[in-house]
Coordinates of C-alpha atoms and ligand atoms in Angstrom, one line a residue:
M1 CA -35.4 -16.1 -13.0
A2 CA -32.7 -13.5 -11.3
Q3 CA -34.2 -10.9 -9.0
G4 CA -33.1 -8.1 -11.6
Q5 CA -35.1 -9.6 -14.4
Q6 CA -38.5 -10.0 -12.3
N7 CA -38.4 -6.2 -11.5
R8 CA -37.2 -4.9 -14.8
V9 CA -38.1 -1.3 -15.3
D10 CA -40.7 -1.0 -18.1
Y11 CA -40.1 2.2 -19.7
D12 CA -42.9 3.6 -21.8
E13 CA -40.5 5.1 -24.3
C14 CA -37.0 5.7 -24.8
D15 CA -35.8 9.0 -25.4
R16 CA -36.8 10.2 -28.9
H17 CA -33.0 10.7 -29.6
V18 CA -32.4 7.0 -28.8
D19 CA -32.2 4.4 -31.6
Y20 CA -34.6 1.7 -30.2
S21 CA -32.7 -0.9 -32.1
L22 CA -29.7 -0.3 -29.9
C23 CA -31.6 0.4 -26.5
M24 CA -30.1 -2.8 -25.0
S25 CA -30.1 -1.7 -21.1
D26 CA -31.6 0.9 -19.0
V27 CA -28.4 2.2 -17.7
I28 CA -24.8 2.0 -19.0
V29 CA -22.2 2.3 -16.3
I30 CA -18.6 3.2 -17.7
G31 CA -15.9 2.0 -15.6
G32 CA -15.5 -1.1 -13.5
G33 CA -13.7 0.3 -10.6
L34 CA -15.4 0.4 -7.2
A35 CA -17.6 3.3 -8.1
G36 CA -18.8 1.8 -11.2
L37 CA -19.3 -1.7 -9.3
A38 CA -21.3 -0.1 -6.4
A39 CA -23.4 1.8 -8.9
S40 CA -24.2 -1.3 -10.7
V41 CA -24.9 -3.3 -7.6
A42 CA -27.4 -0.5 -6.5
L43 CA -29.3 -0.4 -9.6
A44 CA -29.2 -4.2 -10.3
Q45 CA -30.7 -4.6 -6.9
A46 CA -33.7 -2.3 -7.8
G47 CA -34.2 -4.3 -10.9
V48 CA -32.7 -2.0 -13.4
K49 CA -31.0 -3.5 -16.4
V50 CA -27.6 -2.5 -16.2
T51 CA -24.6 -2.8 -18.8
L52 CA -21.2 -2.3 -17.4
L53 CA -18.3 -1.4 -19.7
E54 CA -14.7 -1.9 -18.5
S55 CA -11.7 -1.2 -20.5
R56 CA -9.3 -3.5 -18.8
P57 CA -9.8 -7.4 -18.9
R58 CA -10.5 -7.3 -15.1
L59 CA -12.8 -5.5 -12.7
G60 CA -11.6 -3.7 -9.6
G61 CA -9.8 -0.6 -11.1
R62 CA -7.2 0.6 -9.0
A63 CA -7.9 -2.0 -6.5
S64 CA -7.0 -4.9 -8.5
S65 CA -4.3 -7.8 -9.0
F66 CA -2.1 -9.0 -11.8
E67 CA -0.2 -12.2 -12.4
D68 CA 3.5 -11.8 -11.4
A69 CA 5.3 -13.5 -14.2
A70 CA 8.3 -14.7 -12.1
T71 CA 6.3 -16.3 -9.3
G72 CA 3.0 -17.0 -11.1
E73 CA 1.2 -15.5 -8.1
L74 CA -1.8 -13.3 -8.3
I75 CA -0.5 -10.1 -6.4
D76 CA -2.4 -7.2 -5.7
N77 CA -1.1 -3.8 -7.4
C78 CA -0.9 -2.6 -3.6
Q79 CA -2.3 -3.8 -0.3
H80 CA -5.8 -2.1 0.1
V81 CA -7.0 -1.7 3.8
A82 CA -10.6 -0.5 4.9
M83 CA -11.4 0.8 8.3
G84 CA -14.3 0.3 10.7
C85 CA -15.6 3.7 9.7
C86 CA -15.9 2.6 5.9
T87 CA -19.7 2.0 6.5
N88 CA -20.5 2.1 2.7
F89 CA -17.7 -0.2 1.6
R90 CA -18.8 -2.8 4.5
H91 CA -22.4 -2.4 3.1
F92 CA -21.1 -3.0 -0.4
C93 CA -19.3 -6.4 0.8
R94 CA -22.1 -7.5 2.8
V95 CA -24.6 -7.0 -0.1
T96 CA -22.5 -8.8 -2.6
G97 CA -21.1 -11.5 -0.4
L98 CA -17.6 -10.4 -0.2
A99 CA -17.5 -9.6 3.7
P100 CA -16.3 -13.1 4.5
F101 CA -13.2 -12.5 2.4
F102 CA -12.1 -9.7 5.0
R103 CA -10.8 -10.1 8.3
D104 CA -10.8 -7.4 10.9
E105 CA -7.8 -6.7 13.0
E106 CA -8.2 -6.4 16.8
Q107 CA -4.8 -5.0 17.2
L108 CA -1.9 -3.2 15.3
T109 CA 1.8 -3.1 16.0
F110 CA 3.5 0.1 15.8
V111 CA 7.5 -0.3 15.4
G112 CA 9.2 2.8 17.0
P113 CA 11.8 4.8 15.2
P114 CA 15.4 3.6 14.6
D115 CA 17.7 4.6 17.3
P116 CA 20.2 7.1 16.0
S117 CA 23.1 5.2 17.6
G118 CA 21.9 2.1 16.3
R119 CA 22.6 0.6 19.7
Q120 CA 19.0 0.0 20.8
P121 CA 16.5 -2.3 19.1
P122 CA 13.3 -0.6 17.9
E123 CA 10.3 -0.8 20.2
F124 CA 7.4 -2.8 19.5
C125 CA 4.0 -1.3 20.7
R126 CA 0.9 -3.0 20.5
F127 CA -2.1 -0.6 19.8
A128 CA -5.7 -2.0 20.6
A129 CA -8.9 -0.5 22.2
T130 CA -9.2 -0.9 26.0
P131 CA -12.2 -3.2 26.5
F132 CA -15.5 -1.6 27.8
I133 CA -14.0 1.9 27.6
S134 CA -16.1 3.8 24.8
A135 CA -15.1 6.5 22.4
P136 CA -13.1 8.9 22.3
F137 CA -11.2 7.1 25.2
H138 CA -11.1 3.7 24.1
L139 CA -7.6 4.3 22.5
G140 CA -6.0 6.3 25.2
R141 CA -4.2 3.6 26.8
A142 CA -2.9 2.6 23.1
L143 CA -1.6 6.1 22.7
W144 CA -0.1 6.0 26.1
G145 CA 1.8 2.7 25.2
L146 CA 3.6 4.4 22.2
G147 CA 6.7 4.2 24.1
Y148 CA 8.9 6.0 21.6
L149 CA 6.8 9.2 22.1
S150 CA 7.7 11.4 25.3
L151 CA 5.4 12.4 28.0
R152 CA 5.2 15.8 26.5
D153 CA 4.5 14.4 23.1
K154 CA 1.6 12.4 24.4
F155 CA -0.1 15.2 26.2
A156 CA 0.3 17.3 23.0
I157 CA -1.3 14.8 20.9
A158 CA -4.1 14.3 23.4
R159 CA -4.5 17.9 23.5
G160 CA -4.8 18.0 19.5
L161 CA -7.0 15.3 19.3
F162 CA -9.5 17.0 21.7
S163 CA -9.4 20.1 19.8
L164 CA -10.0 18.3 16.5
R165 CA -13.1 16.6 18.0
M166 CA -14.5 19.7 19.5
A167 CA -14.2 21.7 16.3
K168 CA -17.3 21.9 14.1
P169 CA -17.1 20.0 10.8
L170 CA -15.1 22.2 8.7
T171 CA -16.5 23.5 5.3
N172 CA -13.7 25.9 5.2
D173 CA -10.6 23.7 4.1
R174 CA -8.2 26.5 3.3
T175 CA -5.8 25.7 6.1
S176 CA -3.1 23.0 5.7
F177 CA -3.0 20.4 8.5
A178 CA 0.9 21.5 8.9
E179 CA -0.3 25.0 9.6
W180 CA -2.9 23.9 12.1
L181 CA -0.3 21.7 13.9
G182 CA 2.1 24.9 14.1
R183 CA -0.9 26.8 15.6
Q184 CA -1.3 24.0 18.1
R185 CA 2.5 24.0 19.1
Q186 CA 2.7 20.4 18.5
P187 CA 6.3 19.2 19.3
T188 CA 8.5 17.8 16.4
N189 CA 8.4 14.2 17.4
A190 CA 4.7 14.2 17.9
I191 CA 4.3 15.5 14.4
E192 CA 6.8 13.2 12.8
Y193 CA 6.1 10.0 14.8
F194 CA 2.1 10.4 15.1
W195 CA 0.5 12.9 13.1
N196 CA 2.5 12.4 10.0
V197 CA 2.4 8.6 10.4
V198 CA -1.4 8.3 10.4
L199 CA -2.1 11.1 7.9
V200 CA 0.5 10.0 5.3
S201 CA -0.7 6.3 5.3
A202 CA -4.4 7.6 5.2
L203 CA -4.2 10.3 2.5
S204 CA -0.7 9.9 0.8
E205 CA 0.2 13.3 1.0
S206 CA 2.5 15.5 3.3
L207 CA 1.1 17.4 5.9
D208 CA 1.5 20.8 4.2
R209 CA -0.5 19.4 1.2
I210 CA -3.5 18.1 3.4
S211 CA -6.3 20.4 4.3
L212 CA -7.3 20.5 7.8
A213 CA -10.9 19.3 7.0
A214 CA -9.3 16.2 5.4
G215 CA -7.0 15.5 8.3
R216 CA -9.6 16.2 10.9
K217 CA -12.0 13.7 9.1
V218 CA -9.4 10.7 9.4
F219 CA -8.9 11.2 13.3
V220 CA -12.5 12.1 14.1
D221 CA -14.0 9.3 11.9
G222 CA -11.2 6.8 12.6
F223 CA -10.1 7.4 16.2
L224 CA -12.7 9.5 18.0
T225 CA -16.3 8.8 17.1
N226 CA -16.9 5.0 17.7
R227 CA -15.1 2.1 19.3
E228 CA -15.0 0.4 15.8
G229 CA -14.0 3.3 13.6
W230 CA -10.1 2.6 13.7
K231 CA -10.2 -1.3 13.1
V232 CA -8.2 -2.2 10.1
S233 CA -10.2 -4.8 7.6
L234 CA -7.8 -6.7 5.4
P235 CA -8.7 -8.8 2.3
T236 CA -7.8 -12.6 2.8
V237 CA -7.4 -13.2 -0.9
P238 CA -6.1 -11.3 -4.0
L239 CA -8.2 -8.5 -4.9
D240 CA -8.9 -9.9 -8.2
E241 CA -10.5 -13.0 -6.6
L242 CA -12.9 -10.5 -4.9
Y243 CA -13.9 -8.4 -7.9
S244 CA -13.3 -10.4 -10.9
G245 CA -14.4 -13.5 -8.9
T246 CA -17.1 -13.6 -6.3
L247 CA -18.6 -10.2 -7.4
S248 CA -18.6 -11.1 -11.2
Q249 CA -20.8 -14.0 -10.2
W250 CA -23.0 -11.7 -8.2
L251 CA -23.4 -9.2 -11.0
A252 CA -24.1 -12.1 -13.4
A253 CA -26.7 -13.6 -11.1
H254 CA -28.5 -10.2 -11.0
D255 CA -28.5 -9.8 -14.9
V256 CA -25.9 -7.2 -15.2
E257 CA -24.2 -7.5 -18.5
V258 CA -20.4 -7.0 -17.9
R259 CA -18.4 -6.2 -20.9
L260 CA -14.5 -6.4 -20.3
K261 CA -12.0 -5.1 -22.7
T262 CA -14.6 -2.8 -23.8
G263 CA -13.2 0.8 -23.8
V264 CA -15.5 3.8 -24.3
E265 CA -14.2 6.4 -26.9
R266 CA -16.7 9.1 -26.0
L267 CA -20.4 9.8 -24.8
V268 CA -22.6 11.1 -27.6
M269 CA -24.7 14.0 -26.9
D270 CA -28.1 14.8 -28.8
D271 CA -30.4 17.6 -28.0
G272 CA -28.9 18.3 -24.5
A273 CA -29.0 14.6 -23.2
I274 CA -26.5 11.6 -23.7
S275 CA -28.0 9.1 -26.2
S276 CA -25.1 6.7 -26.6
V277 CA -21.7 5.7 -25.8
E278 CA -19.4 5.1 -28.9
L279 CA -16.9 2.3 -28.0
R280 CA -13.2 2.2 -29.3
N281 CA -14.1 -0.3 -31.7
G282 CA -16.7 2.2 -33.3
E283 CA -19.8 0.3 -31.9
R284 CA -22.5 2.5 -30.4
L285 CA -24.6 1.4 -27.2
A286 CA -27.6 3.4 -26.3
A287 CA -29.3 3.7 -23.1
R288 CA -31.6 6.0 -21.1
Q289 CA -29.3 6.8 -18.1
F290 CA -25.4 6.9 -17.8
V291 CA -23.0 6.7 -15.0
L292 CA -19.4 7.8 -15.9
A293 CA -17.3 6.1 -13.4
V294 CA -13.7 6.5 -14.7
T295 CA -10.9 8.4 -13.1
Q296 CA -11.0 12.1 -13.2
Q297 CA -8.0 12.2 -15.9
R298 CA -10.2 10.2 -18.1
A299 CA -13.8 11.6 -17.5
L300 CA -13.1 14.9 -19.3
S301 CA -11.9 13.5 -22.5
L302 CA -15.0 11.2 -22.9
L303 CA -17.3 14.0 -22.5
P304 CA -18.7 16.0 -25.2
E305 CA -16.7 19.1 -25.8
S306 CA -19.6 21.5 -25.1
I307 CA -19.8 20.6 -21.4
R308 CA -16.2 19.9 -20.7
T309 CA -15.8 23.5 -20.4
T310 CA -18.5 24.2 -17.9
P311 CA -17.0 25.6 -14.8
Q312 CA -18.0 22.6 -12.6
L313 CA -16.4 20.2 -14.8
A314 CA -13.4 22.1 -16.1
A315 CA -12.4 22.4 -12.3
I316 CA -11.7 18.7 -12.2
E317 CA -8.5 19.3 -14.2
R318 CA -7.1 21.2 -11.3
L319 CA -7.4 18.1 -8.9
E320 CA -3.8 17.1 -8.3
T321 CA -2.8 13.5 -7.7
A322 CA -0.3 11.6 -5.3
P323 CA 1.7 8.5 -5.8
I324 CA 1.6 5.3 -3.8
A325 CA 4.4 2.6 -4.0
S326 CA 4.3 -0.9 -3.1
V327 CA 7.4 -3.1 -2.6
H328 CA 6.7 -6.8 -3.0
L329 CA 9.4 -8.8 -1.5
W330 CA 9.8 -12.8 -1.5
F331 CA 12.2 -14.2 0.9
D332 CA 13.3 -18.0 1.5
R333 CA 12.3 -17.6 5.1
P334 CA 10.1 -15.6 7.2
I335 CA 11.0 -12.0 8.2
T336 CA 8.4 -11.8 10.8
L337 CA 5.2 -13.8 11.8
L338 CA 3.1 -10.5 12.6
P339 CA 0.5 -10.1 10.1
H340 CA 1.3 -6.5 9.7
A341 CA 3.2 -3.7 11.3
V342 CA 3.3 0.1 11.1
L343 CA 6.9 1.3 10.7
V344 CA 7.6 4.7 12.4
G345 CA 10.3 7.0 11.0
R346 CA 11.3 4.9 8.1
L347 CA 11.3 4.9 4.4
S348 CA 8.8 1.8 4.7
Q349 CA 5.7 2.7 6.2
W350 CA 3.5 -0.4 6.6
V351 CA 4.6 -4.1 6.0
F352 CA 2.1 -6.7 5.5
N353 CA 2.8 -10.4 5.7
R354 CA 1.3 -11.8 2.6
S355 CA 2.8 -15.5 2.9
R356 CA 0.3 -18.4 2.9
G357 CA -0.7 -18.4 6.5
E358 CA -0.5 -14.6 6.7
G359 CA 1.3 -14.2 10.0
R360 CA -1.7 -15.8 12.0
G361 CA 0.8 -17.7 14.2
A362 CA 2.0 -14.4 15.5
R363 CA -1.4 -13.4 17.2
G364 CA -0.8 -13.1 21.0
E365 CA 2.9 -13.7 20.8
N366 CA 5.6 -11.3 21.6
A367 CA 5.9 -9.1 18.5
S368 CA 9.6 -9.0 18.8
M369 CA 10.1 -12.8 19.3
P370 CA 12.5 -14.5 16.8
V371 CA 10.9 -16.5 14.1
P372 CA 12.3 -20.3 14.4
R373 CA 13.9 -21.6 11.6
S374 CA 11.8 -24.8 12.1
S375 CA 8.7 -22.7 11.3
P376 CA 6.1 -25.0 9.4
L377 CA 6.0 -22.1 7.2
A378 CA 9.6 -22.4 6.5
P379 CA 9.7 -24.6 3.1
R380 CA 7.6 -22.0 1.4
P381 CA 8.6 -18.7 0.0
F382 CA 7.6 -15.9 2.3
Y383 CA 6.0 -13.0 0.7
Y384 CA 5.9 -9.5 2.1
Q385 CA 4.4 -6.0 0.9
V386 CA 5.8 -2.9 1.9
V387 CA 3.7 0.2 1.2
I388 CA 5.1 3.8 0.7
S389 CA 2.5 6.5 0.5
N390 CA 3.3 10.1 -0.7
A391 CA 6.1 8.1 -2.7
R392 CA 7.2 11.3 -4.8
E393 CA 10.9 11.1 -3.7
M394 CA 11.3 7.3 -3.9
A395 CA 9.4 7.2 -7.4
E396 CA 12.4 9.0 -8.7
R397 CA 15.1 6.6 -7.4
P398 CA 16.2 3.3 -9.0
Q399 CA 14.1 0.5 -8.0
S400 CA 17.0 -1.6 -7.0
D401 CA 18.2 1.0 -4.5
V402 CA 14.7 1.3 -3.0
V403 CA 14.5 -2.8 -2.7
A404 CA 17.7 -2.5 -1.0
D405 CA 16.9 0.3 1.5
V406 CA 13.7 -1.6 2.4
V407 CA 15.2 -4.9 3.1
A408 CA 17.9 -3.2 5.1
E409 CA 15.3 -1.7 7.2
L410 CA 13.3 -5.0 7.7
K411 CA 16.4 -6.8 8.7
A412 CA 17.4 -4.0 11.3
I413 CA 13.9 -4.4 12.7
W414 CA 14.2 -8.2 12.9
P415 CA 17.8 -8.9 13.0
W416 CA 17.3 -12.7 13.2
A417 CA 16.2 -12.3 9.5
A418 CA 19.6 -11.2 8.6
D419 CA 20.5 -14.4 6.6
A420 CA 17.2 -14.4 4.8
K421 CA 17.6 -14.5 1.1
L422 CA 15.6 -12.2 -1.1
L423 CA 14.3 -14.4 -3.9
H424 CA 12.5 -11.8 -6.0
S425 CA 11.3 -8.5 -5.8
R426 CA 8.9 -6.1 -7.6
V427 CA 8.2 -2.4 -7.0
I428 CA 5.0 -0.8 -8.3
V429 CA 4.5 3.0 -8.3
E430 CA 0.9 4.0 -8.9
H431 CA 1.8 7.5 -10.0
H432 CA -1.7 8.9 -9.7
A433 CA -3.0 6.7 -7.0
V434 CA -5.2 9.1 -5.3
F435 CA -6.2 12.9 -5.6
S436 CA -4.4 15.2 -3.1
P437 CA -6.6 16.5 -0.5
L438 CA -5.0 20.0 -0.6
P439 CA -6.5 22.9 1.1
R440 CA -9.3 24.3 -1.4
S441 CA -9.5 20.9 -3.2
E442 CA -13.1 20.2 -1.9
E443 CA -14.4 22.9 -4.4
L444 CA -12.8 21.4 -7.4
R445 CA -15.0 18.0 -6.7
P446 CA -18.1 17.8 -8.7
P447 CA -21.4 16.4 -7.4
Q448 CA -22.5 13.0 -9.0
Q449 CA -25.4 14.9 -10.9
S450 CA -23.6 16.3 -14.0
P451 CA -24.8 19.4 -15.8
I452 CA -26.6 16.7 -18.2
E453 CA -29.9 15.6 -16.8
N454 CA -29.1 12.0 -17.6
L455 CA -25.6 11.7 -17.0
Q456 CA -24.2 10.8 -13.4
L457 CA -20.6 11.0 -12.4
A458 CA -19.0 8.5 -10.1
G459 CA -15.5 7.9 -8.7
D460 CA -13.5 8.8 -5.6
W461 CA -12.7 12.0 -6.9
T462 CA -16.5 13.2 -6.9
R463 CA -18.0 15.1 -4.1
T464 CA -18.6 12.5 -1.5
G465 CA -17.0 14.1 1.8
W466 CA -14.5 11.4 1.7
P467 CA -10.8 11.5 0.5
A468 CA -9.8 9.0 -2.3
T469 CA -10.5 5.6 -0.8
M470 CA -12.5 2.5 -1.6
E471 CA -15.2 3.9 0.8
G472 CA -15.2 7.2 -1.3
A473 CA -15.4 5.3 -4.5
V474 CA -18.5 3.2 -3.1
R475 CA -20.2 6.3 -1.6
S476 CA -20.1 8.0 -5.0
G477 CA -21.5 4.9 -6.9
F478 CA -24.4 4.7 -4.2
L479 CA -25.0 8.4 -4.7
A480 CA -25.0 8.2 -8.5
A481 CA -27.4 5.2 -8.3
E482 CA -29.7 7.0 -6.0
N483 CA -29.9 9.7 -8.6
V484 CA -30.8 7.3 -11.2
L485 CA -33.4 5.5 -9.3
T486 CA -34.9 8.8 -8.3
K487 CA -35.2 9.8 -12.0
I488 CA -36.7 6.4 -13.1
G489 CA -39.3 6.8 -10.3
R490 CA -37.8 3.9 -8.1
P491 CA -36.2 6.0 -5.3
A492 CA -34.2 4.1 -2.8
K493 CA -31.7 4.8 -0.2
W494 CA -28.2 3.3 -0.5
L495 CA -25.9 5.6 1.2
Q496 CA -25.2 4.2 4.8
P497 CA -25.0 6.4 7.8
D498 CA -21.7 7.0 9.6
L499 CA -20.7 5.4 12.7
Q500 CA -22.2 7.3 15.7
Ligands
LIG601 C1 -1.5 2.1 -5.0 C2 -2.8 2.3 -4.3 C3 -3.1 1.9 -2.9 C4 -4.4 2.3 -2.3 N1 -4.7 1.8 -1.1 C5 -5.8 2.0 -0.7 C6 -6.1 1.6 0.9 O1 -5.3 0.8 1.3 N2 -7.5 1.8 1.1 C7 -8.5 2.5 0.3 O2 -9.5 2.5 0.8 N3 -8.1 3.0 -0.8 C8 -6.8 2.7 -1.3 N4 -6.4 3.2 -2.6 C9 -7.6 3.9 -3.2 C10 -8.7 3.3 -3.8 O3 -7.9 2.1 -4.8 C11 -9.4 4.1 -4.9 O4 -9.9 5.0 -4.3 C12 -10.6 3.4 -5.6 O5 -10.4 2.1 -6.0 C13 -11.1 4.2 -6.5 O6 -12.1 3.5 -7.4 P1 -12.8 4.2 -8.6 O7 -13.9 3.3 -9.0 O8 -13.3 5.4 -8.3 O9 -11.7 4.5 -9.6 P2 -10.8 3.3 -10.4 O10 -10.6 2.3 -9.5 O11 -9.7 4.1 -11.1 O12 -12.0 3.0 -11.7 C14 -12.2 3.5 -12.9 C15 -12.3 2.4 -13.9 O13 -12.4 3.0 -15.1 C16 -11.9 2.2 -16.1 N5 -11.9 3.1 -17.4 C17 -11.1 4.1 -17.7 N6 -11.3 4.8 -18.7 C18 -12.1 4.0 -19.3 C19 -12.9 3.8 -20.7 N7 -12.6 4.7 -21.5 N8 -13.8 2.9 -21.0 C20 -14.1 1.8 -19.9 N9 -13.6 2.0 -18.7 C21 -12.6 2.8 -18.5 C22 -10.5 1.8 -15.4 O14 -10.1 0.7 -16.2 C23 -10.8 1.6 -14.1 O15 -11.3 0.1 -14.0 C24 -5.2 2.8 -3.2 C25 -5.0 3.3 -4.6 C26 -3.8 3.0 -5.1 C27 -3.6 3.2 -6.6

């Protein structure tokens, strides 16, 4: 018997408003993205009977894959990256058996900006922690090694990082990061080639649209607190294999009923409490507790009219969003054997090598080394994903132009790939990829406990202290589950501590 069944919560009575014949589960979770999945996992581990409703045919929400018709390959909507400081996402992966499908990178490669004259090749800079040096100094040598930054830039960056670390955690997020950089008298190149590079990839916004609090968090949690915080963790299989595959099996083994292609039309309220959900097909499902884990754009439309207008919930509408684009490229030969690279001062921001073999051969090799034509990978198509965050401008351009520019950038960086033939390409723009961490946006994010006692909100947009990330989504799910568990008399701690 599954663990969940052994510990099933035995309610004395359902709400008097709930039709007993419909009372099929203790908790209904709406939305099968990471927030809904995390809530379901935490509840199921406590023996609570969960029904998870997801409108799409697969789990994972914004972190998911689809089949590319031309290649027949399962490709991710966009490369998703976690960091060492994502303690809750990592815990979620450990609990559910997903952890072996991620690999931690011990080093990154930064490719310096293009030489304006076009004569010099770009600089490849290895970025890794110095062994045995503790935080916050572990990345000092790596910063020093970014040869495309001047001495003045590096000292200014070190000074800026020091001042971020010394500042108290900011509750007041009225200042933009751009304003703060101005006050810090950071040089233009330091802004363009360091602060901008890190924050645009992490938060997908321009520096004037990032609050100082959100920007500070990225640097303090990721780079300054713990030696492990900065490490990038990458899935080694398509996201769908993680969430619709391994995780689905975990949920089934823990007695979670997952209903895909099951869109919720609205939450039904009776006498001040949610009594059931009405599905798009008209069916009604009742439960004692509800977790609404859809995006902020959808959440309001599912809620009863009477509570949509409460100040706490109405504020959600003012959360703005930012787009992220991914350019998927299949070549007839390798462009690089590097597993990934950060491209500085270009339209393309990150390139990920998603070819089978995933660039593992490049470890320890000189990053700028040409790829031999006789590479054992050569007969296979070589698949690369280029990620462009804060993609507002490029989202307006014809996709063929974007592909041409990105391919030209890659060939300029790796000139021996000049003859590589592009076999197939695809551009995916997620227009509402993440909420924008604008100054004052924190006050628009509601806590997980909604104004209705038996309704929890979850999603990266709820109040987690984190930006829109897989970590933020998992945190929100854990917090919502903790609230439910307390209410049903089975309190349990799910939220994991930050790295110290
Ligand atoms: C292009 C892109 C790149 C990203 N890159 C990264 C990255 O590298 N690292 C990182 O940490 N984060 C990244 N993110 C952010 C990350 O994907 C999200 O923060 C996270 O997945 C949000 O999870 P969620 O559960 O809050 O929301 P969602 O994933 O949006 O889940 C909501 C779910 O609710 C379902 N739903 C909606 N309406 C209904 C309904 N009426 N009935 C039933 N179900 C419904 C949806 O289908 C969806 O599955 C990226 C996001 C995008 C879009």
